[in-house]
Amino acid sequence: MNEQEVKYYSVTQYNKAIKNYLDEIDALRDVHIKGEISNYRGATRGHLYFTLKDETSRISVVMFNAEGRLDFTPKDGDEVLIDGRITVYEANGGYQVYADKMTLAGNGDLLKKLEELKKKLQAEGLFDEAHKKPIPKYPERIGIVTAPNKAAIKDILSTIKRRYPLCETILFPALVQGDLAKDSIVKQIEEANDPKYNLDTLIVGRGGGSIEDLWAFNEEIVARAIYDSRVPIISAVGHEIDFTIADFVADIRAATPTAAAEIAVPNLADLLNTINQYKIRLNNNITGNISYLKDILKKLSTSYVLSNPLATFEIREQKLDELVNRLNTNLIHKLDVSKNRFDSIKTKRVLLHPEDILVKYNNSMELVINKLELLNPLNVLKKGYSVTKVNDKPLKSIKDVKEKDKLNIKIIDGEIDAIVEGVK
């Protein structure tokens, strides 16, 4: 073929042709795919973008206007069923699934059951903060309810040993997956509450997994065993994104088994550092106080009072002499004043004639008698007034008397008893 006869097409033209070709294939217009979500990106303007994968392959998925169309919140690791169509995205030439419908694979009934139990237990108060018990800060013995041969127990034990080797741990081995797991977990929680173990804290959990793997921790009997536990419980079920009923009932929830161990025990290195800081501060305070007291002692030892103890005594003796002299002077002055007054009175008595003294006395007595007469209440009665009493109390107001009351009326020359016939 001649080079001049070859026709070249653009990338866009080929991508569009491939898209049109695939769109005409009936088998790709209505596809039903099962796979696991990965590389999930949350809703952008209501659209979802993620990869759907299985053990050997993957395919891109987009779901437009997803808001309100899903009964769950997608996340990486979810196994889902997708109904849609496969076509080509012309911009990059990649083919992808346009999802019209998406549901959790086999989890719909489980999620519904989980939500119903959650509402029931919440209504009974099993999730209330008032029932949460505090986790001891410095435990001596911690119990662990989990599988004995899984990664979770290794993570918990290594974390406790690294952070707080003073703490003793006791494993209560339990099944954490399968139909028998719920009874096994409940049995071990009840066993751990036996006073003979004297536990400070109990960690209950397992590593991550699907909702089916973790379902034992969503069982009602497990939730009630956690609620009834005398020992404070830290739930450590799955990964950070996993939530179970056990997490809501437990006294505190840890994102992972390792995080549970970190909550359960303090960091010994931090404690030693804090103690060291206190030690430094205490030493500084003691040193400072000693230095302060030394300065005071030095000042006292070189003070004028201690170096010349008699000087203070001499000063006080001088002040005492001054006070004695002032006292004597005041006494002599008061005696002189009293003597002068006495002499003056004596002289006046000698000069006054007895008859003059008698006249002055009579005049004074008459003045006193006149004043007393003015104050005599009987003088009021002489003018025609009277004093009325009811129940031996002076009658001051019409409000103080009522019909049939007995009255006593005092006038200048006697008393009158009367009965009230009416009050106006």
C-alpha positions as a printed Julia matrix, in Angstrom:
424×3 Matrix{Float64}:
   0.0     0.0     0.0
   1.3     3.42   -0.89
   2.27    5.59    2.08
   0.16    8.36    0.68
  -2.94    6.11    0.82
  -2.61    5.41    4.65
  -5.13    7.38    6.71
  -4.3     8.28   10.36
  -6.92    8.91   13.04
  -6.63   10.85   16.26
  -6.61    9.28   19.73
 -10.0    10.77   20.4
 -11.43    9.24   17.25
 -10.18    5.77   18.17
 -11.39    6.06   21.76
 -14.76    7.22   20.55
 -14.96    4.38   18.03
 -14.09    1.82   20.69
 -16.66    3.35   23.03
 -19.36    3.2    20.36
 -18.41   -0.37   19.58
 -18.62   -1.47   23.22
 -21.87    0.4    23.76
 -23.44   -1.7    21.01
 -22.59   -4.97   22.79
 -25.67   -6.1    24.68
 -23.66   -8.13   27.18
 -21.91   -4.96   28.39
 -25.07   -2.86   28.66
 -26.37   -4.78   31.69
 -23.58   -6.19   33.87
 -23.68   -7.63   37.41
 -20.33   -7.6    39.17
 -19.22   -8.71   42.64
 -16.0    -7.39   44.15
 -14.23   -5.53   46.95
 -14.03   -1.73   47.1
 -10.6    -0.13   47.15
  -9.18    3.36   46.48
 -12.54    4.77   47.52
 -13.02    8.51   47.12
 -15.93   10.1    48.9
 -18.77   11.82   47.11
 -17.65   14.65   44.84
 -20.72   16.66   43.97
 -22.7    13.54   44.79
 -20.6    11.19   42.62
 -18.55    8.19   43.83
 -15.26    6.94   42.36
 -13.5     3.73   43.38
 -11.88    0.5    42.17
 -13.62   -2.86   42.29
 -11.24   -5.8    42.71
 -11.03   -9.51   43.34
  -8.02  -11.79   43.88
  -6.5   -11.23   40.41
  -8.15   -8.28   38.64
  -9.58   -4.8    39.11
 -11.82   -2.36   37.27
 -12.69    1.32   37.78
 -16.21    2.22   38.87
 -18.11    5.48   38.91
 -21.57    6.03   40.38
 -23.26    9.32   39.56
 -25.74   11.02   41.91
 -25.19    8.41   44.59
 -26.58   10.48   47.45
 -29.88    9.04   48.67
 -29.55    5.91   46.54
 -27.5     3.86   49.01
 -28.56    2.37   52.36
 -24.96    2.2    53.6
 -21.77    4.28   53.54
 -19.19    2.65   51.25
 -15.62    2.19   52.43
 -12.5     0.33   51.4
 -12.81   -3.39   52.08
 -16.57   -3.58   51.57
 -17.67   -6.47   49.36
 -20.42   -5.18   47.11
 -22.81   -6.18   44.32
 -23.01   -3.73   41.42
 -25.55   -3.51   38.61
 -24.62   -1.24   35.69
 -22.93   -1.04   32.29
 -19.38   -1.06   30.96
 -18.18    1.65   28.59
 -15.08    3.63   27.7
 -14.12    6.94   29.23
 -12.88    8.76   26.13
 -10.63   11.18   28.01
  -8.14    8.46   28.99
  -9.25    5.49   26.89
  -9.9     3.37   29.95
 -12.99    1.27   30.27
 -15.0     1.44   33.5
 -18.25    0.45   35.1
 -21.05    2.99   35.41
 -22.94    1.72   38.46
 -26.7     2.14   38.57
 -27.2     0.16   41.79
 -24.88   -0.98   44.6
 -25.57   -3.13   47.66
 -23.43   -4.88   50.24
 -22.79   -8.5    49.33
 -24.62  -10.7    51.81
 -24.56   -8.01   54.53
 -27.95   -6.41   54.08
 -29.72   -8.59   56.62
 -26.81   -8.38   59.05
 -26.73   -4.59   58.93
 -30.46   -4.4    59.47
 -30.2    -6.77   62.44
 -27.28   -4.76   63.82
 -29.2    -1.48   63.61
 -32.27   -2.96   65.31
 -30.21   -4.35   68.21
 -28.33   -1.07   68.55
 -31.6     0.86   68.9
 -32.94   -1.66   71.43
 -29.88   -1.57   73.7
 -29.58    2.18   73.44
 -33.21    2.55   74.55
 -32.44    0.34   77.57
 -29.55    2.63   78.54
 -26.69    0.2    77.92
 -24.76    2.88   76.02
 -25.26    5.67   78.6
 -22.14    7.45   79.79
 -23.46    7.32   83.35
 -22.78    3.56   83.4
 -19.2     3.84   82.15
 -16.58    2.84   84.7
 -13.23    4.66   84.82
 -10.13    2.79   83.67
  -7.52    2.58   86.48
  -4.42    4.65   85.71
  -1.89    2.3    87.28
  -3.17   -1.28   87.0
  -1.44   -4.2    88.66
  -3.24   -6.96   86.73
  -5.0    -6.9    83.36
  -7.15   -9.64   81.82
  -7.39  -10.25   78.06
 -10.3   -12.04   76.38
  -9.27  -12.95   72.81
  -8.0   -15.79   70.65
  -4.75  -17.25   72.02
  -2.98  -17.72   68.68
  -3.77  -14.57   66.75
  -1.93  -11.33   66.11
  -4.18   -9.38   68.48
  -2.88  -11.07   71.66
   0.72  -10.63   70.51
   0.17   -6.91   69.89
  -1.49   -6.43   73.28
   1.14   -8.33   75.27
   4.1    -6.72   73.52
   2.63   -3.23   74.01
   1.96   -3.76   77.73
   5.41   -5.25   78.28
   7.07   -2.36   76.46
   5.08    0.41   78.13
   4.47   -0.9    81.66
   6.3    -4.14   82.51
   5.19   -3.83   86.15
   1.7    -5.0    85.14
   0.74   -8.67   85.2
  -1.45  -10.04   82.38
  -3.84  -13.01   82.33
  -5.17  -14.47   79.09
  -8.73  -15.8    78.99
  -8.68  -17.68   75.66
 -11.88  -17.45   73.64
 -13.23  -18.14   70.19
 -13.67  -14.81   68.41
 -15.25  -15.97   65.14
 -17.99  -18.39   64.18
 -21.25  -19.6    65.67
 -19.69  -20.69   68.98
 -17.76  -17.46   69.5
 -20.48  -15.49   71.33
 -20.88  -18.12   74.07
 -17.13  -18.49   74.43
 -16.64  -14.72   74.83
 -19.45  -14.44   77.4
 -18.06  -17.37   79.41
 -14.58  -15.85   79.58
 -15.88  -12.38   80.53
 -17.81  -13.95   83.4
 -14.75  -15.99   84.42
 -12.56  -12.89   84.39
 -14.97  -11.21   86.83
 -14.25  -13.84   89.48
 -12.75  -11.94   92.47
  -9.96  -14.51   92.73
  -8.25  -12.91   89.72
  -8.44   -9.4    91.23
  -8.3    -7.72   87.82
  -8.06   -3.97   87.42
  -9.0    -3.88   83.72
 -10.25   -6.31   81.08
  -9.48   -6.03   77.35
 -11.99   -7.79   75.07
 -11.36   -7.95   71.34
  -9.76   -9.36   68.21
  -8.1    -8.25   65.0
  -9.85   -6.87   61.93
 -12.09   -8.66   59.48
 -15.36   -8.51   57.58
 -18.66   -7.84   59.28
 -19.26  -11.59   59.36
 -15.89  -12.16   61.03
 -16.65   -9.58   63.73
 -20.29  -10.54   64.21
 -19.76  -12.3    67.56
 -19.1    -8.86   69.08
 -22.49   -7.68   67.78
 -24.4   -10.37   69.64
 -26.8    -9.28   72.39
 -25.5   -11.76   75.0
 -21.97  -10.42   74.53
 -23.22   -6.85   74.93
 -25.03   -7.69   78.16
 -22.02   -9.58   79.55
 -19.86   -6.49   78.95
 -22.49   -4.25   80.56
 -22.77   -6.52   83.63
 -19.0    -6.76   84.09
 -17.7    -5.59   87.46
 -14.25   -5.07   85.94
 -13.89   -2.06   83.59
 -13.74   -3.23   79.98
 -11.83   -1.83   77.0
 -13.2    -3.05   73.66
 -10.59   -3.69   70.98
 -12.44   -5.12   68.01
 -11.07   -4.88   64.48
  -9.47   -1.87   62.88
 -10.09    1.83   63.42
 -12.99    1.93   60.94
 -14.77   -1.06   62.49
 -17.54   -0.45   65.04
 -19.45   -3.17   66.88
 -22.13   -3.25   69.58
 -19.38   -4.22   72.04
 -17.68   -0.86   71.39
 -20.81    1.07   72.4
 -21.38   -0.93   75.6
 -17.76   -1.1    76.79
 -16.43    1.47   79.24
 -14.08    2.74   76.54
 -13.47    1.81   72.91
 -10.0     1.38   71.4
  -9.44    1.61   67.66
  -7.15   -1.45   67.63
  -5.85   -4.08   70.06
  -2.57   -2.15   70.28
  -4.47    1.04   71.11
  -6.35   -0.86   73.83
  -3.09   -1.82   75.5
  -1.91    1.79   75.31
  -5.12    2.93   77.03
  -4.9     0.2    79.67
  -1.42    1.04   80.95
   0.66    4.2    81.32
   4.05    4.62   79.7
   6.64    3.8    82.36
   9.23    5.99   80.62
   6.85    8.95   80.87
   6.19    8.2    84.54
   9.9     8.01   85.33
  10.47   11.26   83.48
   7.67   12.91   85.46
   9.07   11.59   88.73
  12.5    12.88   87.76
  11.03   16.3    87.04
   9.35   16.31   90.45
  12.66   15.29   92.02
  14.48   18.16   90.33
  11.81   20.64   91.41
  11.86   19.3    94.97
  15.64   19.54   95.17
  15.52   23.08   93.8
  12.9    24.07   96.37
  14.84   22.51   99.25
  18.09   24.14   98.1
  16.35   27.47   97.73
  14.78   27.25  101.17
  18.09   26.29  102.79
  19.83   29.21  101.09
  17.06   31.57  102.2
  17.26   30.37  105.81
  21.06   30.69  105.77
  20.74   34.31  104.69
  18.3    35.01  107.52
  20.59   33.3   110.04
  23.54   35.32  108.78
  21.64   38.57  109.14
  20.53   37.64  112.65
  24.01   36.61  113.75
  25.44   39.97  112.63
  22.54   42.06  113.92
  23.08   44.81  116.5
  20.71   43.14  118.98
  22.59   39.86  119.14
  26.03   41.44  119.11
  25.03   43.97  121.84
  22.28   42.29  123.89
  22.62   44.78  126.82
  21.95   47.72  124.52
  18.32   46.75  124.09
  17.93   46.3   127.84
  19.44   49.74  128.5
  17.11   51.39  126.02
  14.08   49.77  127.66
  15.33   50.81  131.12
  15.58   54.39  129.93
  12.04   54.29  128.54
  10.79   52.84  131.83
  12.41   55.71  133.79
  10.73   58.2   131.49
   7.33   56.59  132.02
   7.8    56.57  135.84
   8.73   60.27  135.82
   5.73   61.13  133.65
   3.46   59.17  135.99
   4.79   60.95  139.09
   4.38   64.35  137.43
   0.79   63.58  136.44
  -0.09   62.38  139.95
   1.34   65.49  141.6
  -0.54   67.71  139.14
  -3.86   65.94  139.75
  -3.34   66.2   143.55
  -2.69   69.93  143.25
  -5.81   70.45  141.13
  -7.96   68.48  143.58
  -6.59   70.41  146.56
  -7.33   73.73  144.9
 -10.93   72.69  144.15
 -11.44   71.52  147.72
 -10.13   74.8   149.13
 -12.41   76.76  146.82
 -15.53   74.82  147.89
 -14.61   75.15  151.54
 -14.23   78.91  151.18
 -17.65   79.24  149.45
 -19.42   77.32  152.21
 -17.93   79.56  154.82
 -19.09   82.71  152.99
 -22.72   81.55  152.49
 -25.25   82.22  155.3
 -27.4    79.23  156.36
 -30.65   81.11  155.55
 -29.35   81.82  152.03
 -28.61   78.17  151.52
 -32.18   77.26  152.69
 -33.79   79.76  150.3
 -31.81   78.41  147.35
 -32.81   74.87  148.28
 -36.53   75.72  148.49
 -36.44   77.5   145.15
 -34.79   74.49  143.54
 -37.33   72.05  145.0
 -40.27   74.19  143.86
 -38.89   74.21  140.31
 -38.56   70.41  140.32
 -42.12   69.97  141.66
 -43.56   72.24  138.96
 -41.83   70.19  136.24
 -43.18   66.94  137.71
 -46.72   68.4   137.8
 -46.49   69.14  134.09
 -45.59   65.51  133.43
 -48.37   64.08  135.69
 -50.98   62.29  133.46
 -53.71   63.02  136.05
 -53.57   66.71  135.15
 -55.03   65.74  131.75
 -57.98   64.11  133.53
 -58.64   67.32  135.43
 -59.49   68.95  132.11
 -62.36   66.46  131.47
 -60.42   63.83  129.54
 -60.52   60.11  130.39
 -58.38   57.01  129.83
 -60.22   53.99  128.3
 -58.88   50.44  128.43
 -60.04   47.23  126.76
 -58.61   43.94  128.03
 -56.29   45.97  130.3
 -54.76   47.71  127.28
 -55.19   51.39  126.4
 -57.8    51.85  123.64
 -56.07   53.81  120.84
 -58.26   53.07  117.8
 -61.82   52.06  116.94
 -60.22   49.05  115.26
 -59.1    47.73  118.65
 -62.69   47.26  120.01
 -65.75   45.23  118.99
 -69.33   44.78  120.17
 -69.78   43.21  123.64
 -66.21   44.14  124.69
 -65.85   45.24  128.32
 -64.35   48.71  128.82
 -62.73   50.38  131.84
 -62.96   54.2   131.78
 -60.77   56.16  134.2
 -61.68   59.77  135.05
 -60.17   62.2   137.59
 -62.08   60.97  140.62
 -62.88   57.33  139.82
 -63.39   54.5   137.29
 -66.39   53.36  135.18
 -66.97   49.83  133.77
 -68.95   49.67  130.51
 -69.97   47.23  127.73
 -69.78   48.14  124.02
 -73.22   47.99  122.35
 -72.08   49.04  118.91
 -69.05   50.26  116.94
 -69.46   53.06  114.39
